[in-house]
Short mmCIF file of C-alpha atoms and ligand atoms in Angstrom, two decimals:
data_model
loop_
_atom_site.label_atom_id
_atom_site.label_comp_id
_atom_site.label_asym_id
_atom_site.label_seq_id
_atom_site.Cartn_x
_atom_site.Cartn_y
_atom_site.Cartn_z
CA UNK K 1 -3.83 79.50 -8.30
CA UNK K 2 -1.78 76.56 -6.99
CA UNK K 3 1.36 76.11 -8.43
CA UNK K 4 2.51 72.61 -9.25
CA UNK K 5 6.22 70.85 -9.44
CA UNK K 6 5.44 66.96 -11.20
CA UNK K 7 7.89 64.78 -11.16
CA UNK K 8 7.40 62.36 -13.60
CA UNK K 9 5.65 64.04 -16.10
CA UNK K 10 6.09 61.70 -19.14
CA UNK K 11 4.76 58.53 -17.37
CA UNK K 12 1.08 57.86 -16.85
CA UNK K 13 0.33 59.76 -14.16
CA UNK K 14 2.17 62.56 -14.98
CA UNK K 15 0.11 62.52 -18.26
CA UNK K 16 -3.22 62.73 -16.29
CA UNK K 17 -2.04 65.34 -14.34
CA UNK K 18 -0.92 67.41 -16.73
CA UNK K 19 -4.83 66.92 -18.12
CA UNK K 20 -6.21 67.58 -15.05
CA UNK K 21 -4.04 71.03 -15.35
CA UNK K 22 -5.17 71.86 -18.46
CA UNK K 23 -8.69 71.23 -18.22
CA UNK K 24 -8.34 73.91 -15.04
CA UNK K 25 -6.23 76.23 -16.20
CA UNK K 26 -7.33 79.30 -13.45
CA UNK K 27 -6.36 76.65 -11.04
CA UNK K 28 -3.24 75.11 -11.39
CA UNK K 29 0.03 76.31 -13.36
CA UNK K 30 3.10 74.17 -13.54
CA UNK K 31 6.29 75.28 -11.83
CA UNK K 32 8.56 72.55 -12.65
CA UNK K 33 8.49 69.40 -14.68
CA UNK K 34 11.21 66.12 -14.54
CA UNK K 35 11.20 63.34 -16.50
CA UNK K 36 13.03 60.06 -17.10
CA UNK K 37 14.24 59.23 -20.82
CA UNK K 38 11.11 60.77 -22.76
CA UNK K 39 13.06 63.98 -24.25
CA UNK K 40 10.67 64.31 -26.93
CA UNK K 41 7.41 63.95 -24.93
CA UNK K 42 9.02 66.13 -21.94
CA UNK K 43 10.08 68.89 -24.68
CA UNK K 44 6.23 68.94 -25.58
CA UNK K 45 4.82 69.33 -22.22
CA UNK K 46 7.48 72.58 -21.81
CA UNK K 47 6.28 73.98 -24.55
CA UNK K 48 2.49 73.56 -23.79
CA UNK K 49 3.06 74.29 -19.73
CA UNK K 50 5.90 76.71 -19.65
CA UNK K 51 7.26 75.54 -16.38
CA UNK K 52 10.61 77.73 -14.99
CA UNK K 53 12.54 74.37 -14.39
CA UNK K 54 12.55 70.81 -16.11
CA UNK K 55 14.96 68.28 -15.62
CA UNK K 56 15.71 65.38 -17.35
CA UNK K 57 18.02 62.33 -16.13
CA UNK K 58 20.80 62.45 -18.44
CA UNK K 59 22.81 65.12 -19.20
CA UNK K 60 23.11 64.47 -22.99
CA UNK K 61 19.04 64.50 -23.27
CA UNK K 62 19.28 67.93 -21.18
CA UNK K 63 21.93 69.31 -23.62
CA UNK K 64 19.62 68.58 -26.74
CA UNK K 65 16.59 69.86 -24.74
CA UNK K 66 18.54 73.29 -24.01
CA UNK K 67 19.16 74.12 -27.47
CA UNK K 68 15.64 72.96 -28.88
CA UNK K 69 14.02 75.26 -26.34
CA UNK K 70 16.48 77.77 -26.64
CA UNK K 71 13.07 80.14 -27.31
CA UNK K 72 11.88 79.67 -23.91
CA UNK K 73 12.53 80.96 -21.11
CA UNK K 74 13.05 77.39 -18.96
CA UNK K 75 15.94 76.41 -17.50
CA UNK K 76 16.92 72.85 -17.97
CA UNK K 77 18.91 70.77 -15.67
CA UNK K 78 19.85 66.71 -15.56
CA UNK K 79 20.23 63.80 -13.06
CA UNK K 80 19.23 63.38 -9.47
CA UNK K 81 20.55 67.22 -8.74
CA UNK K 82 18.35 68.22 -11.33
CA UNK K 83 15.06 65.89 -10.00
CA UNK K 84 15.91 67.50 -6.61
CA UNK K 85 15.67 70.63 -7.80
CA UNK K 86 12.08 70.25 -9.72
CA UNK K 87 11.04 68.70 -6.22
CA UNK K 88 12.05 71.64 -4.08
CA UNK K 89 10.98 74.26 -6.72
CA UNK K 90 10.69 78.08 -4.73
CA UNK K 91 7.32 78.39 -6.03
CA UNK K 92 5.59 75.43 -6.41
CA UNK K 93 3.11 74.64 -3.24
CA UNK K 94 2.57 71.17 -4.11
CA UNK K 95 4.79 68.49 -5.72
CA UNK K 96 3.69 65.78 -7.56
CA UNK K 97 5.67 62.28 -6.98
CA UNK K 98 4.61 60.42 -10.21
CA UNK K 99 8.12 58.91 -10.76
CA UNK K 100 8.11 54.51 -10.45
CA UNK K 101 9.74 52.70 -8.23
CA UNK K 102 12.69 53.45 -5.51
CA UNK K 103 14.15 56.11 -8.24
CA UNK K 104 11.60 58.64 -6.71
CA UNK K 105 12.68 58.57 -3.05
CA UNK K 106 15.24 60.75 -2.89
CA UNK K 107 13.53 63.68 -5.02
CA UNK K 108 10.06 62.96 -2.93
CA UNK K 109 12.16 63.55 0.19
CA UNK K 110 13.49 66.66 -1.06
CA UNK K 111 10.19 68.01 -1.70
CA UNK K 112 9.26 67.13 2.00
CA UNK K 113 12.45 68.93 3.33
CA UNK K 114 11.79 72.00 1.03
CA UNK K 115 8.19 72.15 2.67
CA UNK K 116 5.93 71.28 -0.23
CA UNK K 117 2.91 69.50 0.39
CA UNK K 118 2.52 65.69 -1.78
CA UNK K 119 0.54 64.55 -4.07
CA UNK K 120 1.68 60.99 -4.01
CA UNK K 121 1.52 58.50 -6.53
CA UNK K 122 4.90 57.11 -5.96
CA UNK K 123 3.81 53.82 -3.69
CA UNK K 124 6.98 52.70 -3.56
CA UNK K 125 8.67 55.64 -1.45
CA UNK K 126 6.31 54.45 1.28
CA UNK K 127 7.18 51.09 0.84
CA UNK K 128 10.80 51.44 0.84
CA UNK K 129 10.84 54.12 3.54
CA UNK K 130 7.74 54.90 5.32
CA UNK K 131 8.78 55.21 8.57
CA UNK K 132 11.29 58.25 7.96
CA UNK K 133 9.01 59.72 4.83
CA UNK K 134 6.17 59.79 7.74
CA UNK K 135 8.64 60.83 10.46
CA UNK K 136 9.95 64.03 8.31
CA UNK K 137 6.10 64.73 7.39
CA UNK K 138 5.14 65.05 10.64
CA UNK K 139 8.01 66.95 12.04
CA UNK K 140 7.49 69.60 8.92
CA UNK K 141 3.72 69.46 8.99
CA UNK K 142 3.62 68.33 5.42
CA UNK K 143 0.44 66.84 4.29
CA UNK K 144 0.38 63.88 2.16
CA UNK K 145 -2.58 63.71 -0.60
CA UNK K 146 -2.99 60.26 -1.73
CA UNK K 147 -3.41 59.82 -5.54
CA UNK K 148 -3.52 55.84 -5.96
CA UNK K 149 -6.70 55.29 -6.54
CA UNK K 150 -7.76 52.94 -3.44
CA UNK K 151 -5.73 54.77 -1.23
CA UNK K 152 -7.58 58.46 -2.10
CA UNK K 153 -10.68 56.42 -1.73
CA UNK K 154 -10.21 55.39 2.17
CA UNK K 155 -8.81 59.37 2.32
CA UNK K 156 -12.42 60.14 1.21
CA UNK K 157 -14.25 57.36 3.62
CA UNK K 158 -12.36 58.79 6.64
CA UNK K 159 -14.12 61.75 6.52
CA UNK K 160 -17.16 59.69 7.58
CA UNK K 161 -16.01 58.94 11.73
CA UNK K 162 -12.80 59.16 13.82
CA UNK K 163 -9.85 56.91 13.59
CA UNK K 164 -10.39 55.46 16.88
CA UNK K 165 -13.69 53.95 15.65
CA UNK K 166 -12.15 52.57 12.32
CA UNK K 167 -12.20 48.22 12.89
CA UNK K 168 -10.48 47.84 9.41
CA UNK K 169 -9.38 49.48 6.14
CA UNK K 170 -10.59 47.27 2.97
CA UNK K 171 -8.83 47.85 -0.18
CA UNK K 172 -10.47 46.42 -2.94
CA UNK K 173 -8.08 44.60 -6.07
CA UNK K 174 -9.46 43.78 -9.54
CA UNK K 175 -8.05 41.01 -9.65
CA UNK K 176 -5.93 41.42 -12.92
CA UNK K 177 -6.43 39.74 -15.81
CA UNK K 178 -5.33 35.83 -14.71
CA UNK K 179 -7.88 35.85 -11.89
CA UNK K 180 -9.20 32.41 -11.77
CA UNK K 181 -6.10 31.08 -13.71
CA UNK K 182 -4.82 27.79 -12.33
CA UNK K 183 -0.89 27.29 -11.76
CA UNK K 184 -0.33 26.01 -14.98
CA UNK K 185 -1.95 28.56 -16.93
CA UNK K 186 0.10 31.20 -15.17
CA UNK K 187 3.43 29.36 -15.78
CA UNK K 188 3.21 30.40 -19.41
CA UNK K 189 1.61 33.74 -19.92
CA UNK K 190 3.62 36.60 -21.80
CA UNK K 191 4.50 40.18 -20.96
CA UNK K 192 1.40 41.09 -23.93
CA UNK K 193 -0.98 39.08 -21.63
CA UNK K 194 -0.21 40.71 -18.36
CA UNK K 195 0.43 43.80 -20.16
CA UNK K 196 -3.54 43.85 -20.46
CA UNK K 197 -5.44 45.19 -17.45
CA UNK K 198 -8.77 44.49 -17.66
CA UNK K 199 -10.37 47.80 -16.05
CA UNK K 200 -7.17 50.47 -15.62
CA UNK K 201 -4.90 52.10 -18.29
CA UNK K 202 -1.64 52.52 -16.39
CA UNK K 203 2.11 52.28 -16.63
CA UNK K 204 3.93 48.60 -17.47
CA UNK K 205 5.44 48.09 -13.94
CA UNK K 206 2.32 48.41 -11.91
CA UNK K 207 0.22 46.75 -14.58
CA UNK K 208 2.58 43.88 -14.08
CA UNK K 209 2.10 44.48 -10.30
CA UNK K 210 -1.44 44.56 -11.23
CA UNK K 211 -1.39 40.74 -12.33
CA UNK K 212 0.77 39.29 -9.89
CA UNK K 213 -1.39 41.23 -7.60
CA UNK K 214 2.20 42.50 -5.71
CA UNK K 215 0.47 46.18 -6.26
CA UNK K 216 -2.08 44.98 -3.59
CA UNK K 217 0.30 44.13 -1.09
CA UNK K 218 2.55 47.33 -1.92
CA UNK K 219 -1.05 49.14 -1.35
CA UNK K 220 -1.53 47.24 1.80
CA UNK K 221 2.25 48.73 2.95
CA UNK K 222 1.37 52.10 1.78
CA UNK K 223 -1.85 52.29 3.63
CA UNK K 224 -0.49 51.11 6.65
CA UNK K 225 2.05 54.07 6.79
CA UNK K 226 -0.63 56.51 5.32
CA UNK K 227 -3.20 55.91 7.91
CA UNK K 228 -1.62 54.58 10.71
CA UNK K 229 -2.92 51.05 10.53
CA UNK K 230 -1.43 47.53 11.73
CA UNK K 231 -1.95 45.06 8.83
CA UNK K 232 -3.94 42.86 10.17
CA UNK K 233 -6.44 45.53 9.96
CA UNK K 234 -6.02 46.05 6.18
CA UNK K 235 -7.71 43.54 3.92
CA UNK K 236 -8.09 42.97 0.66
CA UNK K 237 -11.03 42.48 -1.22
CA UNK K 238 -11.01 41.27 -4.76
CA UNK K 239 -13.59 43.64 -6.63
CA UNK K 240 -13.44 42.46 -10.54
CA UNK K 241 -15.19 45.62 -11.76
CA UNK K 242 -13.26 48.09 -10.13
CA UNK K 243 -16.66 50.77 -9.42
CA UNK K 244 -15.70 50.68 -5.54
CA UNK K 245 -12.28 51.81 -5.40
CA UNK K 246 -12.05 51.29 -1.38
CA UNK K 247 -13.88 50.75 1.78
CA UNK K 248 -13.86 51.36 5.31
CA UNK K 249 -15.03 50.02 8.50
CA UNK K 250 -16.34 51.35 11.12
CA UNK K 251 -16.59 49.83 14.69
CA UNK K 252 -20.52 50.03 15.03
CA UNK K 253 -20.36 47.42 11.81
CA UNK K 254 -21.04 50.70 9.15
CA UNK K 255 -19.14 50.11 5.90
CA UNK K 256 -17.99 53.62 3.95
CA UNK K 257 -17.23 53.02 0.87
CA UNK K 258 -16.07 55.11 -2.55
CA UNK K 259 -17.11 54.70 -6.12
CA UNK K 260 -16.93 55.88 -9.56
CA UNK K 261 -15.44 54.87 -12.58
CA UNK K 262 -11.95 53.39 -13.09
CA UNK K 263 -10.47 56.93 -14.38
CA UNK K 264 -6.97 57.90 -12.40
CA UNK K 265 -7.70 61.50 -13.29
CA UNK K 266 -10.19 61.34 -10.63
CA UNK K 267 -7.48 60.71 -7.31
CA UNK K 268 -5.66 63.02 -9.21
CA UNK K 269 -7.47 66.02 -9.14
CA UNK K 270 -8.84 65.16 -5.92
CA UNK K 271 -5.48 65.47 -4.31
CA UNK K 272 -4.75 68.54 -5.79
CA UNK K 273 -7.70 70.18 -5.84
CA UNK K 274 -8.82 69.08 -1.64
CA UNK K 275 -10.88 69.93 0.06
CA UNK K 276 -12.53 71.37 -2.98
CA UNK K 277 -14.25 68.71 -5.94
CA UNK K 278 -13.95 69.85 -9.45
CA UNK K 279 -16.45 69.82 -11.68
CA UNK K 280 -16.84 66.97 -14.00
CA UNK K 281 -13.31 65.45 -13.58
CA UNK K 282 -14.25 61.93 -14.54
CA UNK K 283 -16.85 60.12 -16.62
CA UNK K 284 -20.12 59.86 -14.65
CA UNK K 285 -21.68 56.70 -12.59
CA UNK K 286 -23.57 54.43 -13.97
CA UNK K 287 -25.02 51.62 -11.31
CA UNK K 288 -28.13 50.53 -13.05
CA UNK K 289 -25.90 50.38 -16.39
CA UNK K 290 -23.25 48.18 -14.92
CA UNK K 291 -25.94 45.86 -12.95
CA UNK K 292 -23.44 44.12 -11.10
CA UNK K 293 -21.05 44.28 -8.56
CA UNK K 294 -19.20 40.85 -7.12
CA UNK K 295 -16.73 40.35 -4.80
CA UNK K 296 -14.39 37.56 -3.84
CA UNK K 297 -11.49 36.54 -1.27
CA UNK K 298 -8.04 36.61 -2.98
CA UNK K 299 -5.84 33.33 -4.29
CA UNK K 300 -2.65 33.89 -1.80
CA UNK K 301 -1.84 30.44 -2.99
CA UNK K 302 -1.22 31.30 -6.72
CA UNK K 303 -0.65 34.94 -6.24
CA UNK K 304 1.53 34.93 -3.44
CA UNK K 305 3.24 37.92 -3.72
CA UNK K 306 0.52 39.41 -1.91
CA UNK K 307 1.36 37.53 1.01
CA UNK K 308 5.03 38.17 1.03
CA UNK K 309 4.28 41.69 1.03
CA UNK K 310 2.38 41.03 4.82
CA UNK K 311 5.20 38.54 5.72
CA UNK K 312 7.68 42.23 5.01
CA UNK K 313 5.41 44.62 6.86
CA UNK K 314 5.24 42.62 9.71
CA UNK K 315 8.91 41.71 9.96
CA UNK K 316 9.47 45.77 9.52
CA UNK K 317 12.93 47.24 8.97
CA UNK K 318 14.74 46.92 5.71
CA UNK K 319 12.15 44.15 4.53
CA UNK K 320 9.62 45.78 2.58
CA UNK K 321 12.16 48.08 0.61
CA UNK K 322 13.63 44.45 0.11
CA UNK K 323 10.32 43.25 -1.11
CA UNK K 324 10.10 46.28 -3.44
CA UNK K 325 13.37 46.23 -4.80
CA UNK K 326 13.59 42.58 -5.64
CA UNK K 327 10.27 42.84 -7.75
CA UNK K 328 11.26 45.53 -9.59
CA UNK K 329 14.15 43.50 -11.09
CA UNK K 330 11.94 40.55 -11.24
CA UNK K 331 9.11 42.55 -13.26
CA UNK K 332 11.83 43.97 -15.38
CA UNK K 333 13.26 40.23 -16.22
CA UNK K 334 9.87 39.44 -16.42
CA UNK K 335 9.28 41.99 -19.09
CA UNK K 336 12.30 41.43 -21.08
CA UNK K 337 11.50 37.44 -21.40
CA UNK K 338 14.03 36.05 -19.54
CA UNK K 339 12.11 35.10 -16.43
CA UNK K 340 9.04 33.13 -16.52
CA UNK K 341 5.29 35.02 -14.82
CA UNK K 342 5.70 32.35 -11.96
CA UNK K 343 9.25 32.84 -11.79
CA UNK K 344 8.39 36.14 -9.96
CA UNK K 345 7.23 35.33 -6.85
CA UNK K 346 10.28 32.84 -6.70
CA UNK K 347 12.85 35.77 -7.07
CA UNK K 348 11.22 37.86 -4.25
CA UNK K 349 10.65 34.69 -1.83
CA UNK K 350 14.30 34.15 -2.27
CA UNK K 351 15.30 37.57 -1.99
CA UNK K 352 13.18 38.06 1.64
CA UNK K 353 14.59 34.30 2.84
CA UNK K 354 18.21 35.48 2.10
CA UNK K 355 17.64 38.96 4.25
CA UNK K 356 18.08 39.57 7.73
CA UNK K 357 15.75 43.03 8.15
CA UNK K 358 17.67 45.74 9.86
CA UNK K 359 16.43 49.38 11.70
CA UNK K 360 16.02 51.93 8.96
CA UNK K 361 17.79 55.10 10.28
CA UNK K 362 17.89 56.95 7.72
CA UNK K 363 17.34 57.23 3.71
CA UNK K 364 20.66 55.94 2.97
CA UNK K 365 19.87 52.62 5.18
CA UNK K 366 17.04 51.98 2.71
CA UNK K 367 18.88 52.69 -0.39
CA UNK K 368 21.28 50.34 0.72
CA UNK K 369 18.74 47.64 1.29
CA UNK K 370 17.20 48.17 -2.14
CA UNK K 371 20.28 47.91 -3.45
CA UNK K 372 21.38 45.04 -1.69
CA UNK K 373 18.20 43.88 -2.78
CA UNK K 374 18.71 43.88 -6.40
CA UNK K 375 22.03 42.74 -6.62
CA UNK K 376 20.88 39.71 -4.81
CA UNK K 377 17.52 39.62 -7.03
CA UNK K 378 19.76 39.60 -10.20
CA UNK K 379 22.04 36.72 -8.68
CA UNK K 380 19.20 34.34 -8.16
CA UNK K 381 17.75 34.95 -11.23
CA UNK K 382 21.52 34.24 -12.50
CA UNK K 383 21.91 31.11 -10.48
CA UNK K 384 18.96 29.66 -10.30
CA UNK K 385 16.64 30.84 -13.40
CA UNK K 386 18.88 31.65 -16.75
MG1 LIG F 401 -3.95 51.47 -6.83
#
């Protein structure tokens, strides 16, 4: 039985793990759920999971929580102390980081520090901080199961030769739904438009991510601190279809690659479940069915936050927590109508052009640059946008 702390239970992820969990219930049990507003959803999944510990972020959701589940026997805590706590739980072996954005880096690191292995989900706690997320890993001998989708793929294709023989990493993108868009187009599609991925059911902010194809490049960061790669030797690969999830290359010219349907419970169970597969976890393969597979180079030129996500890598520091930071509040403006699709890009450009990367020496140092980040994010959208 491995016992499982999930942070971010009522978001997408969380969702499908907490499927994967119940479809195996001999081997997993929940230890500890946290969640972000979702009182109602999160008092649900107690009920059904019976976890010792769930937190919730404010303290006035916890209160209502503790006398609705006054029955059980769950203890019920609020805010980052309470996040921390799901994320070091005494019993849980492995802790899922399923929360978005830089909100899950402190809680991720406290699962490190406590000694709990990752399932990680969280892209953006790599982003912001891979350096010192990798650093404490290594120095704890934590291992780190990937759960995005392309990233457990290339976990899977590095089985097939040794890292001194890999020539490249190739992540494959769909594309999102305003591939093949021209400039003008793009200027004046709505949140409901982007809102629509054509091949993956996920959460708004990385379907968003998804369009502007910024979850690429955040995917391109991530697998450079996951695996140990220099960017240059991480391409992407627009893949409409979404069967091959990720590639790799080998130096004698072989090509590994991963498939199966677009189904995140997959990468989930995978990670929790390795080295083992379980049976039946997603919808089967259907190649002669589908018929087709194409593949094209990527539009940098009118989805250019992919490139500004290489121009942050390579300049290193504070930069791609920058990069992160100033597209969340971008994707949020975005979202709420008040910033223009095209206007995205702009904010993050701007944010990168007005930043002069620093060392990151520790956590603090990169929640002050994704805070310096937004503030400055919100004051060119201010300025120069409302
Ligand atoms: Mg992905």
């Amino acid at each position: 039985m491995k016992n499982i702390s999930l942070l971010g239970s009522t978001g997408s992820i969380g969702q499908s793990t907490l499927s994967v969990v119940e479809k195996f219930p001999d081997r997993f049990s929940v230890i500890a759920l946290a969640a972000g507003n979702n009182s109602e959803l999160l008092e649900k999944q107690i009920r059904k999971f019976k976890p010792r510990i769930a937190a919730i972020s404010g303290e006035k959701a916890a209160e209502g929580l503790r006398k609705r589940c006054g029955d059980l026997p769950v203890r019920i805590l609020s805010g980052i102390e309470g996040m921390i706590q799901v994320a070091a739980a005494e019993e849980a072996s492995i802790t899922v980081s399923a929360i978005v954005g830089t909100a899950g880096l402190v809680p991720t690191m406290a699962a490190i520090r406590a000694g709990k292995d990752l399932a990680l989900a969280n892209k953006e706690v790599l982003v912001t901080a891979g350096e010192l997320v990798m650093a404490e890993c290594r120095s704890r001998g934590i291992r780190i199961f990937p759960v995005d989708s392309e990233h457990s793929a290339i976990f899977q294709c590095l089985h097939a030769g040794a890292h001194k023989d890999i020539r490249r990493l190739i992540l494959t993108a769909s594309g999102g739904p305003f591939r093949g868009h021209s400039r003008k187009e793009l200027a004046k599609v709505t949140p409901a438009q982007a809102l629509k991925h054509p091949n993956w059911s996920m959460g708004k902010k990385i379907t968003i991510d998804s369009a502007t194809l910024m979850n690429k490049g955040l995917e391109v960061i991530e697998a450079h601190w996951l695996f140990g790669m220099q960017p240059d030797r991480i391409s992407v690969l627009v893949h409409p279809q979404s069967i091959i999830h990720s590639m790799v290359e080998y130096s004698d010219g072989a090509v590994v690659a991963q498939l199966g349907m677009p189904d995140m419970k997959g990468p989930i169970a995978y990670a929790l479940s390795y080295p083992e597969r379980l049976d039946g976890v997603s919808p089967a393969l259907d190649l002669a069915s589908l018929g087709t597979l194409t593949f094209e180079e990527p539009d940098l030129e009118r989805f250019p936050c992919l490139a500004y996500a290489y121009d942050a890598i390579k300049a290193g520091g504070s930069m791609p927590a920058v990069l992160s930071a100033a597209n969340e509040v971008a994707v949020k403006h975005f979202l709420d109508e008040s910033i223009g699709f095209t206007d995205i890009p702009r904010v993050i450009k701007a944010a990168m052009d007005a930043h002069t990367p620093s060392p990151l020496r520790t956590v603090e140092d990169a929640l002050k640059a994704d805070l310096w980040a937004r503030q400055e994010a919100e004051g060119i959208i201010k300025d120069r946008l409302g």
